[in-house]
Amino acid sequence: MKASRLILPVAGTLVTLTTTGSPLPPPALTPGEASADGHGRGGTSASRPNIIYIMCDDMGWGDLGCYGQQYIHTPNIDRLAAEGMRFTSAYAGSPVSAPSRASLMTGQHTGHTLVRGNREHWQGKVTYGNCDDYAIVGQEPYDTAHVILPEIMRDNGYTTALFGKWAGGYEGSASTPDKRGIDEFYGYICQFQAHLYFPNFLNRYSRSLGDTAVVREVLMQNAEHAMCGPDYDNRREYSADLIHQRAMTWLAQQTSGKPFFGIFTYTLPHAELRQPEDSLLLGYRAQFADDKTFGGQCASRYNATLHTHAEFAAMITRLDAYVGEIMQLLSEKGLADNTLLIFTSDNGPHEEGGADPTFFNRDGRFRGLKRSTHEGGIRIPFIARWPGHVKAGAVSDLPFAFYDLMPTFCDIAGISRYERRYRNPRLQPDYFDGISIKPTLTGRGRQRKHDHLYWEFHETDMLGVRQGDWKLVVKAGEPHLYNLADDPHEDTDLAAAYPAVVARLVDIIYLEHTDSPLFSVTLPKR
C-alpha cells in the first residue's frame, strides 16, 4: 500500500501524518555483518574532502573492542580504528547530551556557550492514534547571534545533513535545523522524545522535498499502540533503523562533484534498552544467560527490559553494523579516500533504563559516569580515518575536546581565518575556544596545544579543569585535585598537598567561566 500524507499546522509548527500498510520489518543483522574491505578512489588531491561525523549516544570509553571491550562485538569500528587514528585522551564538550552537542556546534566550551545543560521545552498536547504527546518539544535553542558549524560549512559550498538527534532548539524556535545551515534532517528534534525507540513521530526537514520548516512524520503503526506497558511491544517502527536508512539514502546521493558534510548523531546505545528481536539480540541473549531485568520508568519513557545486558550489547553491535554499511557505501561510490570519517560519543556511559556500565567496563579505568566531570563522564572514544592523510593504526594521546572540532573541520575544508570571518561584533566578546587538531591527524605541521581544557555542568554542580596531567574536579564549590599520570581513576585527592596547583587551576575557572542566567554553578573560593 502506498503511503499517504496529510500536513497539518500544530502549535506553530507543521506535522506530517503518515499512514501506511504493514511496515517492512527491519533487516535481521548478525554481529559483523555489513563489513567492507578496501577504500575505493574518489576526488583528486585538489578536492576539498568530505566529512562524515558519526556521534553515538552515551557510549563509554571502554565500550568498543578497540578500547578493550571483551563482551561486545564491534568489528567494523575496530577496523575503522585499524585503518585510521585512535585517540586515547579525547573529551566530550560536556557530561550530558545537549551541551556536549552545543560545544561541537559552537566551538565553545561550557563556560562560554549559551546551552550548558539539558533544559527542556515541552508544551501543549496533541493526539496521534491512541496516544497523547507534546505539541511542541525540544531543548534550549543555540544562540542565533553565534555561528554554528553547519552554517559555516554550507556557507563555504558544502552540502550539509544531520540524521539523528538535534537537541539544539525546540520546534518552532529560531534554532532548528532548517534555520541553522542544515539541508537535510531526519530524526529527533527533542532528546527526551528520543528515549522512545518506537516513538509516535520523528522530525524531518528536507530542502530537496520542498520543506519550508521542520515537520513531523507520525509513525502511525506505533501510535496505534501504548507508549508504555505490554502493548508497547506491538510497535514495529524502530527509529534507529529508520534514521540510519535516511542517512544511507542521503549518502548514496552524494558525488565527488560537491563536498558534503554529514553529521550522523545516532541515538544508540542510549536508553531505553529496546530494539527489534532479530539475530543480533537473540545472539546476545544466549551469551548473557544470567542477565538482569529492568521494570520500566514510564515518566522517563523507559519501557521495561527483560535482558538488559543483551539489549545494550546488541544496540552497540547494531550501531557497529551501521558504521560498516557507511564504510562500504563510501568504498562502493569511490568516495572513501576523499572522506574524513569520524566515530565518537557525546559523553560517558549511562545507567538509565537498566544499563549496567559497571558490568561492561570491569577494568574500571575511569571514575564517574554521564553527568560527572570526572574522567568517566567526559573522556570518550574518538576514531578518525582519512586514507592517505591519517596514518593507519596510529594512536594519539593528544588531549582535546569537542570545541576543537569546528577549527579542525574548517582547517581541513580550507576555510581560512574562520574566527575573524564569523565573529559577531554584536557579541562582546564572541568566543571561539577551539584549536585545530589537523596537524595531529595528518602528521603535518606543528600541533598547537591547549594550556588547559574546561567543563562545567549545573545539574550536578560540577566543574572540571585539565592542565597537563593535573585534573581539578570541583563539586558544589569544593575543589579536588588529581594527577592523571599516576591516578587516571581519580582516587587520591591531592588538593591539600598541592595548594599552589589548586590555586592556579581555580584561577583558570575564573578566567573561563561566564555567568549564565539559565545554568548556574558554584565557583570555588579563591
Short mmCIF file of C-alpha atoms in Angstrom, two decimals:
data_model
loop_
_atom_site.label_atom_id
_atom_site.label_comp_id
_atom_site.label_asym_id
_atom_site.label_seq_id
_atom_site.Cartn_x
_atom_site.Cartn_y
_atom_site.Cartn_z
CA MET A 1 0.00 0.00 0.00
CA LYS A 2 1.37 3.43 -0.89
CA ALA A 3 1.92 5.91 1.91
CA SER A 4 -0.49 8.83 2.19
CA ARG A 5 0.40 12.04 3.98
CA LEU A 6 -1.55 14.87 5.47
CA ILE A 7 0.27 18.03 6.60
CA LEU A 8 -1.38 19.95 9.40
CA PRO A 9 -0.28 23.02 11.41
CA VAL A 10 0.17 22.15 15.08
CA ALA A 11 1.23 24.71 17.69
CA GLY A 12 3.32 26.83 15.39
CA THR A 13 4.97 24.00 13.52
CA LEU A 14 3.95 21.53 10.83
CA VAL A 15 3.01 17.95 11.47
CA THR A 16 3.06 15.30 8.79
CA LEU A 17 0.68 12.41 9.36
CA THR A 18 1.80 9.27 7.55
CA THR A 19 -0.33 6.18 7.10
CA THR A 20 0.97 3.02 5.51
CA GLY A 21 0.13 -0.63 5.22
CA SER A 22 2.05 -3.23 7.17
CA PRO A 23 5.52 -1.76 7.81
CA LEU A 24 8.54 -3.56 6.45
CA PRO A 25 10.39 -5.29 9.26
CA PRO A 26 13.93 -4.05 9.92
CA PRO A 27 16.60 -6.30 8.40
CA ALA A 28 17.93 -9.10 10.56
CA LEU A 29 21.60 -8.44 11.24
CA THR A 30 24.23 -10.66 12.74
CA PRO A 31 27.35 -9.45 14.53
CA GLY A 32 29.92 -8.41 11.95
CA GLU A 33 27.52 -8.02 9.02
CA ALA A 34 27.92 -5.00 6.75
CA SER A 35 31.70 -5.30 6.86
CA ALA A 36 33.58 -3.96 3.86
CA ASP A 37 37.11 -4.25 2.50
CA GLY A 38 39.08 -1.64 0.61
CA HIS A 39 38.65 2.09 0.27
CA GLY A 40 37.91 2.85 -3.35
CA ARG A 41 39.01 6.06 -5.02
CA GLY A 42 37.35 9.43 -5.24
CA GLY A 43 38.24 13.03 -5.94
CA THR A 44 41.69 14.44 -6.55
CA SER A 45 44.40 15.85 -4.35
CA ALA A 46 42.92 19.28 -5.02
CA SER A 47 39.38 18.21 -3.99
CA ARG A 48 38.01 19.52 -0.74
CA PRO A 49 37.46 16.50 1.48
CA ASN A 50 34.06 15.28 2.56
CA ILE A 51 33.42 14.86 6.28
CA ILE A 52 31.19 12.28 7.93
CA TYR A 53 30.93 12.77 11.68
CA ILE A 54 29.29 9.84 13.48
CA MET A 55 28.45 10.56 17.11
CA CYS A 56 26.60 7.94 19.10
CA ASP A 57 24.81 8.50 22.39
CA ASP A 58 26.19 7.65 25.85
CA MET A 59 28.84 5.14 24.75
CA GLY A 60 31.64 4.80 27.28
CA TRP A 61 35.39 4.91 26.61
CA GLY A 62 35.60 1.14 27.12
CA ASP A 63 32.51 0.01 25.18
CA LEU A 64 34.42 -0.84 21.97
CA GLY A 65 36.72 -3.74 21.20
CA CYS A 66 39.50 -1.39 20.07
CA TYR A 67 39.36 0.23 23.53
CA GLY A 68 39.47 -3.07 25.39
CA GLN A 69 35.83 -4.24 25.49
CA GLN A 70 35.60 -8.01 25.99
CA TYR A 71 31.86 -8.73 25.71
CA ILE A 72 30.58 -6.69 22.76
CA HIS A 73 31.35 -7.36 19.09
CA THR A 74 32.40 -4.19 17.20
CA PRO A 75 34.36 -5.49 14.17
CA ASN A 76 33.60 -2.56 11.85
CA ILE A 77 34.51 0.19 14.31
CA ASP A 78 37.60 -1.79 15.30
CA ARG A 79 38.56 -1.93 11.62
CA LEU A 80 37.94 1.80 11.34
CA ALA A 81 40.49 2.27 14.15
CA ALA A 82 42.95 -0.07 12.44
CA GLU A 83 42.65 1.96 9.23
CA GLY A 84 42.84 5.32 11.00
CA MET A 85 43.85 7.04 14.23
CA ARG A 86 42.52 6.15 17.67
CA PHE A 87 42.62 8.86 20.32
CA THR A 88 43.02 7.97 23.99
CA SER A 89 42.57 11.44 25.56
CA ALA A 90 39.62 12.81 23.60
CA TYR A 91 36.96 14.64 25.59
CA ALA A 92 33.30 15.46 25.07
CA GLY A 93 32.11 19.02 25.41
CA SER A 94 30.02 18.16 28.46
CA PRO A 95 28.99 15.12 30.52
CA VAL A 96 25.45 15.24 29.02
CA SER A 97 23.89 15.43 25.61
CA ALA A 98 22.62 18.92 24.71
CA PRO A 99 25.59 20.96 25.98
CA SER A 100 28.08 18.47 24.56
CA ARG A 101 26.46 18.89 21.13
CA ALA A 102 26.43 22.65 21.67
CA SER A 103 30.18 22.58 22.23
CA LEU A 104 30.64 20.73 18.92
CA MET A 105 28.31 23.10 17.07
CA THR A 106 29.57 26.40 18.51
CA GLY A 107 33.29 25.76 19.01
CA GLN A 108 32.83 26.90 22.60
CA HIS A 109 33.35 25.20 25.96
CA THR A 110 30.59 25.16 28.55
CA GLY A 111 31.90 28.22 30.34
CA HIS A 112 31.02 30.26 27.25
CA THR A 113 28.34 28.57 25.18
CA LEU A 114 24.71 29.51 25.82
CA VAL A 115 23.50 25.89 26.12
CA ARG A 116 25.14 24.32 29.18
CA GLY A 117 22.53 21.79 30.22
CA ASN A 118 19.52 19.72 29.17
CA ARG A 119 16.92 22.46 29.53
CA GLU A 120 13.63 21.11 28.19
CA HIS A 121 10.77 22.84 26.36
CA TRP A 122 7.58 20.75 26.31
CA GLN A 123 4.27 22.45 25.58
CA GLY A 124 0.66 21.56 24.80
CA LYS A 125 -0.89 18.28 23.78
CA VAL A 126 -1.62 16.51 20.52
CA THR A 127 -3.15 13.09 19.91
CA TYR A 128 -1.78 10.54 17.44
CA GLY A 129 -3.71 7.30 17.12
CA ASN A 130 -4.25 6.11 20.68
CA CYS A 131 -1.51 8.28 22.25
CA ASP A 132 -1.23 11.79 23.62
CA ASP A 133 2.08 13.54 23.07
CA TYR A 134 3.51 17.04 23.40
CA ALA A 135 2.57 19.57 20.72
CA ILE A 136 5.98 21.28 20.94
CA VAL A 137 9.18 19.59 22.08
CA GLY A 138 12.88 20.34 22.22
CA GLN A 139 15.74 21.85 24.16
CA GLU A 140 17.17 25.33 24.75
CA PRO A 141 18.00 26.94 21.36
CA TYR A 142 21.55 27.72 20.32
CA ASP A 143 22.40 31.42 20.39
CA THR A 144 21.32 32.72 16.97
CA ALA A 145 23.89 35.53 17.20
CA HIS A 146 26.74 32.99 17.26
CA VAL A 147 27.50 30.93 14.15
CA ILE A 148 27.34 27.15 14.31
CA LEU A 149 29.34 24.56 12.39
CA PRO A 150 26.86 23.55 9.63
CA GLU A 151 26.26 27.22 8.83
CA ILE A 152 29.97 27.68 8.20
CA MET A 153 30.24 24.54 6.09
CA ARG A 154 27.20 25.33 3.93
CA ASP A 155 28.34 28.93 3.55
CA ASN A 156 31.55 27.54 2.07
CA GLY A 157 30.00 25.26 -0.52
CA TYR A 158 29.31 22.06 1.41
CA THR A 159 26.10 20.07 1.21
CA THR A 160 25.02 19.54 4.82
CA ALA A 161 22.87 16.97 6.59
CA LEU A 162 22.10 15.79 10.09
CA PHE A 163 20.47 12.45 10.87
CA GLY A 164 19.66 11.55 14.46
CA LYS A 165 19.33 13.80 17.47
CA TRP A 166 19.29 17.62 17.16
CA ALA A 167 18.79 18.95 20.75
CA GLY A 168 19.75 22.49 19.66
CA GLY A 169 16.37 24.17 19.90
CA TYR A 170 12.71 23.28 20.30
CA GLU A 171 10.20 23.00 17.46
CA GLY A 172 9.23 26.43 16.13
CA SER A 173 12.17 28.16 17.81
CA ALA A 174 14.78 30.25 16.00
CA SER A 175 17.29 27.38 16.20
CA THR A 176 16.01 24.35 14.30
CA PRO A 177 17.90 22.55 11.52
CA ASP A 178 16.10 24.44 8.73
CA LYS A 179 17.32 27.74 10.19
CA ARG A 180 20.86 26.68 11.14
CA GLY A 181 22.62 25.56 7.98
CA ILE A 182 21.20 22.04 7.54
CA ASP A 183 20.00 20.99 4.08
CA GLU A 184 18.57 17.60 5.09
CA PHE A 185 17.47 16.48 8.56
CA TYR A 186 15.67 13.42 9.86
CA GLY A 187 15.44 12.26 13.44
CA TYR A 188 14.55 13.74 16.81
CA ILE A 189 14.42 17.47 17.41
CA CYS A 190 13.97 16.64 21.11
CA GLN A 191 16.31 14.37 23.02
CA PHE A 192 13.58 13.47 25.54
CA GLN A 193 11.47 12.13 22.69
CA ALA A 194 14.49 10.01 21.74
CA HIS A 195 14.05 7.95 24.92
CA LEU A 196 11.42 6.01 22.97
CA TYR A 197 12.97 3.87 20.25
CA PHE A 198 9.48 3.18 18.90
CA PRO A 199 8.20 6.78 19.04
CA ASN A 200 4.97 8.37 17.90
CA PHE A 201 6.78 10.58 15.39
CA LEU A 202 10.13 11.67 14.00
CA ASN A 203 11.04 15.10 12.66
CA ARG A 204 12.11 15.97 9.14
CA TYR A 205 13.42 18.93 7.19
CA SER A 206 14.30 18.37 3.54
CA ARG A 207 15.17 21.12 1.10
CA SER A 208 15.03 18.54 -1.70
CA LEU A 209 11.41 17.74 -0.82
CA GLY A 210 10.48 21.40 -0.64
CA ASP A 211 10.00 21.63 3.13
CA THR A 212 9.89 25.19 4.41
CA ALA A 213 10.13 24.22 8.07
CA VAL A 214 10.68 21.20 10.28
CA VAL A 215 7.73 18.80 10.04
CA ARG A 216 6.63 15.73 11.95
CA GLU A 217 6.35 12.36 10.28
CA VAL A 218 3.95 10.47 12.51
CA LEU A 219 4.62 6.74 12.75
CA MET A 220 1.01 5.63 12.77
CA GLN A 221 1.65 1.94 13.35
CA ASN A 222 3.48 2.86 16.55
CA ALA A 223 0.87 5.40 17.62
CA GLU A 224 -1.87 2.79 17.48
CA HIS A 225 -0.24 1.12 20.49
CA ALA A 226 0.51 2.35 24.00
CA MET A 227 3.66 4.32 24.78
CA CYS A 228 4.32 2.28 27.91
CA GLY A 229 3.41 -1.16 29.16
CA PRO A 230 2.82 -4.53 27.46
CA ASP A 231 1.10 -3.02 24.40
CA TYR A 232 4.30 -1.12 23.60
CA ASP A 233 5.74 -4.46 22.43
CA ASN A 234 3.39 -4.29 19.43
CA ARG A 235 5.11 -1.22 17.99
CA ARG A 236 7.23 -2.07 14.93
CA GLU A 237 8.69 1.17 13.51
CA TYR A 238 12.16 1.31 15.05
CA SER A 239 13.62 4.82 14.99
CA ALA A 240 17.31 3.88 14.92
CA ASP A 241 16.86 1.83 11.74
CA LEU A 242 14.64 4.48 10.14
CA ILE A 243 17.19 7.23 10.83
CA HIS A 244 20.06 5.13 9.51
CA GLN A 245 18.12 4.28 6.35
CA ARG A 246 17.53 8.01 5.65
CA ALA A 247 21.22 8.71 6.28
CA MET A 248 22.22 5.99 3.81
CA THR A 249 19.78 7.31 1.20
CA TRP A 250 21.31 10.77 1.50
CA LEU A 251 24.85 9.40 1.39
CA ALA A 252 24.04 7.36 -1.72
CA GLN A 253 23.02 10.60 -3.46
CA GLN A 254 26.37 12.31 -2.83
CA THR A 255 29.01 12.54 -5.55
CA SER A 256 32.58 13.73 -5.96
CA GLY A 257 31.26 16.86 -7.69
CA LYS A 258 30.42 18.74 -4.48
CA PRO A 259 31.84 18.25 -0.97
CA PHE A 260 29.44 17.07 1.73
CA PHE A 261 29.33 17.33 5.50
CA GLY A 262 27.19 14.71 7.24
CA ILE A 263 26.52 14.69 10.98
CA PHE A 264 25.13 11.28 11.98
CA THR A 265 24.05 11.63 15.61
CA TYR A 266 22.73 8.12 16.21
CA THR A 267 20.77 7.59 19.43
CA LEU A 268 22.21 4.13 20.15
CA PRO A 269 23.03 2.91 22.80
CA HIS A 270 21.09 5.41 24.93
CA ALA A 271 18.22 4.03 26.99
CA GLU A 272 15.55 2.83 26.62
CA LEU A 273 17.15 -0.55 26.04
CA ARG A 274 14.82 -1.79 23.31
CA GLN A 275 15.16 -2.94 19.70
CA PRO A 276 13.75 -5.49 17.25
CA GLU A 277 14.12 -9.12 18.24
CA ASP A 278 16.46 -10.08 15.41
CA SER A 279 19.57 -12.24 15.26
CA LEU A 280 21.70 -9.62 16.98
CA LEU A 281 19.57 -9.55 20.11
CA LEU A 282 18.93 -13.29 20.17
CA GLY A 283 22.66 -13.99 19.90
CA TYR A 284 23.45 -11.83 22.91
CA ARG A 285 20.61 -13.35 24.94
CA ALA A 286 22.35 -16.68 24.52
CA GLN A 287 25.67 -15.12 25.50
CA PHE A 288 24.36 -13.46 28.68
CA ALA A 289 22.44 -16.35 30.22
CA ASP A 290 22.46 -14.77 33.69
CA ASP A 291 21.02 -11.41 32.64
CA LYS A 292 19.35 -8.59 34.56
CA THR A 293 15.87 -7.11 34.13
CA PHE A 294 14.56 -3.55 34.36
CA GLY A 295 10.99 -2.84 35.43
CA GLY A 296 10.49 0.33 33.40
CA GLN A 297 10.07 4.02 34.18
CA CYS A 298 7.14 5.39 32.20
CA ALA A 299 7.61 9.03 33.24
CA SER A 300 11.09 8.98 31.67
CA ARG A 301 9.83 6.96 28.67
CA TYR A 302 11.98 3.97 29.54
CA ASN A 303 10.00 0.80 28.94
CA ALA A 304 10.65 -2.43 30.80
CA THR A 305 13.53 -4.62 29.60
CA LEU A 306 13.87 -8.34 30.28
CA HIS A 307 17.50 -8.74 29.18
CA THR A 308 19.39 -5.52 29.89
CA HIS A 309 22.91 -6.77 29.12
CA ALA A 310 21.83 -8.42 25.88
CA GLU A 311 19.86 -5.34 24.78
CA PHE A 312 22.76 -2.97 25.49
CA ALA A 313 25.36 -5.13 23.77
CA ALA A 314 23.12 -5.70 20.74
CA MET A 315 22.49 -1.96 20.42
CA ILE A 316 26.23 -1.32 20.16
CA THR A 317 26.74 -4.12 17.64
CA ARG A 318 23.76 -2.79 15.65
CA LEU A 319 25.47 0.61 15.64
CA ASP A 320 28.67 -1.13 14.52
CA ALA A 321 26.74 -2.61 11.59
CA TYR A 322 25.57 0.89 10.63
CA VAL A 323 29.19 2.06 10.60
CA GLY A 324 30.14 -0.91 8.42
CA GLU A 325 27.41 -0.01 5.92
CA ILE A 326 28.66 3.57 5.76
CA MET A 327 32.22 2.39 5.14
CA GLN A 328 31.04 0.01 2.45
CA LEU A 329 28.95 2.64 0.66
CA LEU A 330 31.80 5.16 0.67
CA SER A 331 34.01 2.48 -0.85
CA GLU A 332 31.48 1.46 -3.50
CA LYS A 333 30.96 5.09 -4.55
CA GLY A 334 34.71 5.76 -4.73
CA LEU A 335 34.46 8.43 -2.03
CA ALA A 336 36.35 6.82 0.84
CA ASP A 337 39.80 8.22 0.07
CA ASN A 338 38.47 11.77 -0.02
CA THR A 339 36.32 11.46 3.11
CA LEU A 340 37.34 12.11 6.72
CA LEU A 341 35.23 9.61 8.68
CA ILE A 342 34.97 10.09 12.43
CA PHE A 343 33.34 7.96 15.11
CA THR A 344 32.83 9.18 18.67
CA SER A 345 30.32 9.50 21.55
CA ASP A 346 28.63 12.54 23.07
CA ASN A 347 29.61 11.78 26.69
CA GLY A 348 30.43 8.94 29.06
CA PRO A 349 28.32 5.84 29.78
CA HIS A 350 24.86 5.98 31.30
CA GLU A 351 22.96 3.81 33.76
CA GLU A 352 19.44 4.87 32.80
CA GLY A 353 16.84 2.37 31.70
CA GLY A 354 18.63 -0.57 33.30
CA ALA A 355 22.04 -0.04 31.67
CA ASP A 356 24.94 -1.55 33.63
CA PRO A 357 28.23 0.25 32.85
CA THR A 358 29.97 -1.49 35.75
CA PHE A 359 29.43 -4.86 34.09
CA PHE A 360 30.70 -3.81 30.67
CA ASN A 361 33.62 -1.71 31.90
CA ARG A 362 35.04 -4.03 34.51
CA ASP A 363 38.58 -2.69 34.16
CA GLY A 364 37.27 0.41 35.98
CA ARG A 365 39.80 2.58 34.16
CA PHE A 366 37.96 5.84 34.80
CA ARG A 367 35.82 7.14 37.62
CA GLY A 368 32.40 8.60 37.01
CA LEU A 369 29.57 8.28 34.52
CA LYS A 370 27.40 10.60 32.48
CA ARG A 371 26.71 13.86 34.39
CA SER A 372 30.12 13.79 36.07
CA THR A 373 33.20 15.88 35.24
CA HIS A 374 35.37 13.02 36.45
CA GLU A 375 37.13 11.29 33.54
CA GLY A 376 34.44 8.63 33.09
CA GLY A 377 31.80 11.24 32.33
CA ILE A 378 33.73 13.17 29.70
CA ARG A 379 36.56 11.05 28.24
CA ILE A 380 35.24 9.35 25.14
CA PRO A 381 36.23 7.07 22.27
CA PHE A 382 37.32 9.02 19.19
CA ILE A 383 38.45 7.45 15.91
CA ALA A 384 39.33 9.23 12.64
CA ARG A 385 40.03 7.68 9.23
CA TRP A 386 41.17 9.63 6.18
CA PRO A 387 43.14 7.39 3.80
CA GLY A 388 46.34 8.93 2.54
CA HIS A 389 46.24 11.64 5.21
CA VAL A 390 45.76 9.88 8.56
CA LYS A 391 48.26 7.10 9.28
CA ALA A 392 46.60 3.70 9.59
CA GLY A 393 46.85 2.12 13.04
CA ALA A 394 48.07 5.32 14.70
CA VAL A 395 47.28 6.10 18.34
CA SER A 396 47.37 9.62 19.78
CA ASP A 397 47.25 10.77 23.41
CA LEU A 398 46.65 14.42 22.46
CA PRO A 399 44.13 15.93 24.90
CA PHE A 400 41.40 17.81 23.04
CA ALA A 401 37.66 18.41 23.34
CA PHE A 402 34.63 18.85 21.09
CA TYR A 403 35.13 22.59 20.82
CA ASP A 404 38.31 21.82 18.83
CA LEU A 405 36.30 20.24 16.01
CA MET A 406 34.99 23.47 14.49
CA PRO A 407 38.52 24.78 13.78
CA THR A 408 39.63 21.30 12.72
CA PHE A 409 36.89 20.89 10.13
CA CYS A 410 37.41 24.44 8.88
CA ASP A 411 41.15 23.77 8.60
CA ILE A 412 40.54 20.54 6.67
CA ALA A 413 37.99 22.24 4.39
CA GLY A 414 40.36 25.11 3.63
CA ILE A 415 38.19 27.72 5.36
CA SER A 416 40.77 30.26 6.45
CA ARG A 417 40.52 32.67 9.37
CA TYR A 418 37.05 31.39 10.27
CA GLU A 419 37.15 33.15 13.65
CA ARG A 420 37.66 36.55 12.03
CA ARG A 421 35.07 35.86 9.33
CA TYR A 422 32.32 34.62 11.65
CA ARG A 423 32.93 36.58 14.85
CA ASN A 424 29.80 38.62 15.61
CA PRO A 425 30.62 42.21 16.60
CA ARG A 426 27.29 42.41 18.46
CA LEU A 427 28.55 39.83 20.96
CA GLN A 428 31.20 41.18 23.29
CA PRO A 429 33.20 39.04 23.25
CA ASP A 430 32.18 36.35 20.75
CA TYR A 431 34.10 33.29 21.93
CA PHE A 432 35.76 30.60 19.84
CA ASP A 433 37.65 28.28 22.17
CA GLY A 434 39.00 25.56 19.89
CA ILE A 435 42.34 24.64 18.31
CA SER A 436 42.62 22.65 15.09
CA ILE A 437 43.93 19.12 15.55
CA LYS A 438 44.59 18.66 11.83
CA PRO A 439 48.41 18.57 12.38
CA THR A 440 47.98 15.57 14.69
CA LEU A 441 45.59 13.86 12.30
CA THR A 442 47.81 14.29 9.26
CA GLY A 443 51.26 14.33 10.86
CA ARG A 444 51.96 17.58 9.00
CA GLY A 445 52.64 20.93 10.61
CA ARG A 446 53.10 21.97 14.24
CA GLN A 447 50.32 21.00 16.62
CA ARG A 448 49.29 23.81 18.92
CA LYS A 449 48.14 22.59 22.31
CA HIS A 450 45.74 23.88 24.89
CA ASP A 451 47.15 25.18 28.13
CA HIS A 452 44.05 23.66 29.72
CA LEU A 453 40.64 22.12 28.99
CA TYR A 454 37.48 23.24 30.79
CA TRP A 455 34.00 21.92 31.64
CA GLU A 456 31.11 22.94 33.87
CA PHE A 457 27.76 21.28 34.47
CA HIS A 458 24.99 22.83 36.54
CA GLU A 459 22.82 19.76 37.16
CA THR A 460 25.39 18.07 39.41
CA ASP A 461 27.08 21.40 40.27
CA MET A 462 30.46 20.22 38.99
CA LEU A 463 33.35 21.83 37.16
CA GLY A 464 36.47 20.32 35.64
CA VAL A 465 39.87 21.63 34.54
CA ARG A 466 42.66 19.60 32.99
CA GLN A 467 46.12 21.17 32.70
CA GLY A 468 48.78 18.70 31.64
CA ASP A 469 48.41 15.73 33.96
CA TRP A 470 46.69 17.78 36.65
CA LYS A 471 42.92 17.47 36.89
CA LEU A 472 40.76 19.63 39.15
CA VAL A 473 37.20 18.49 39.84
CA VAL A 474 35.01 20.96 41.73
CA LYS A 475 31.86 19.66 43.43
CA ALA A 476 29.48 22.25 44.90
CA GLY A 477 32.40 24.66 45.20
CA GLU A 478 34.80 22.18 46.82
CA PRO A 479 38.00 21.52 44.79
CA HIS A 480 39.54 18.05 44.44
CA LEU A 481 42.91 17.58 42.72
CA TYR A 482 44.23 14.51 40.91
CA ASN A 483 47.30 13.56 38.90
CA LEU A 484 46.07 11.63 35.86
CA ALA A 485 49.52 10.24 35.02
CA ASP A 486 49.63 8.29 38.30
CA ASP A 487 45.93 8.13 39.11
CA PRO A 488 43.67 8.01 36.00
CA HIS A 489 40.81 6.75 38.17
CA GLU A 490 41.00 9.92 40.28
CA ASP A 491 41.08 8.11 43.63
CA THR A 492 43.66 10.15 45.55
CA ASP A 493 42.72 13.76 46.28
CA LEU A 494 45.93 15.81 46.33
CA ALA A 495 44.31 19.20 46.97
CA ALA A 496 45.72 19.56 50.49
CA ALA A 497 49.22 18.53 49.38
CA TYR A 498 49.41 20.92 46.39
CA PRO A 499 47.59 24.16 47.32
CA ALA A 500 49.53 26.19 44.75
CA VAL A 501 48.36 23.90 41.94
CA VAL A 502 44.78 24.14 43.19
CA ALA A 503 45.03 27.93 43.30
CA ARG A 504 46.37 28.03 39.72
CA LEU A 505 43.56 25.83 38.40
CA VAL A 506 40.93 27.79 40.33
CA ASP A 507 42.25 30.94 38.65
CA ILE A 508 41.61 29.21 35.31
CA ILE A 509 37.99 28.64 36.31
CA TYR A 510 37.53 32.34 36.96
CA LEU A 511 39.21 33.08 33.63
CA GLU A 512 36.98 30.71 31.64
CA HIS A 513 33.61 30.98 33.40
CA THR A 514 30.99 33.49 32.26
CA ASP A 515 27.83 33.76 34.30
CA SER A 516 24.70 32.17 32.89
CA PRO A 517 21.17 33.06 33.99
CA LEU A 518 19.99 29.57 32.94
CA PHE A 519 22.77 27.26 34.14
CA SER A 520 24.38 28.29 37.42
CA VAL A 521 27.30 26.54 39.13
CA THR A 522 29.11 27.10 42.43
CA LEU A 523 32.57 28.51 41.89
CA PRO A 524 35.34 27.55 44.32
CA LYS A 525 36.71 30.21 46.66
CA ARG A 526 39.93 31.97 45.67
#
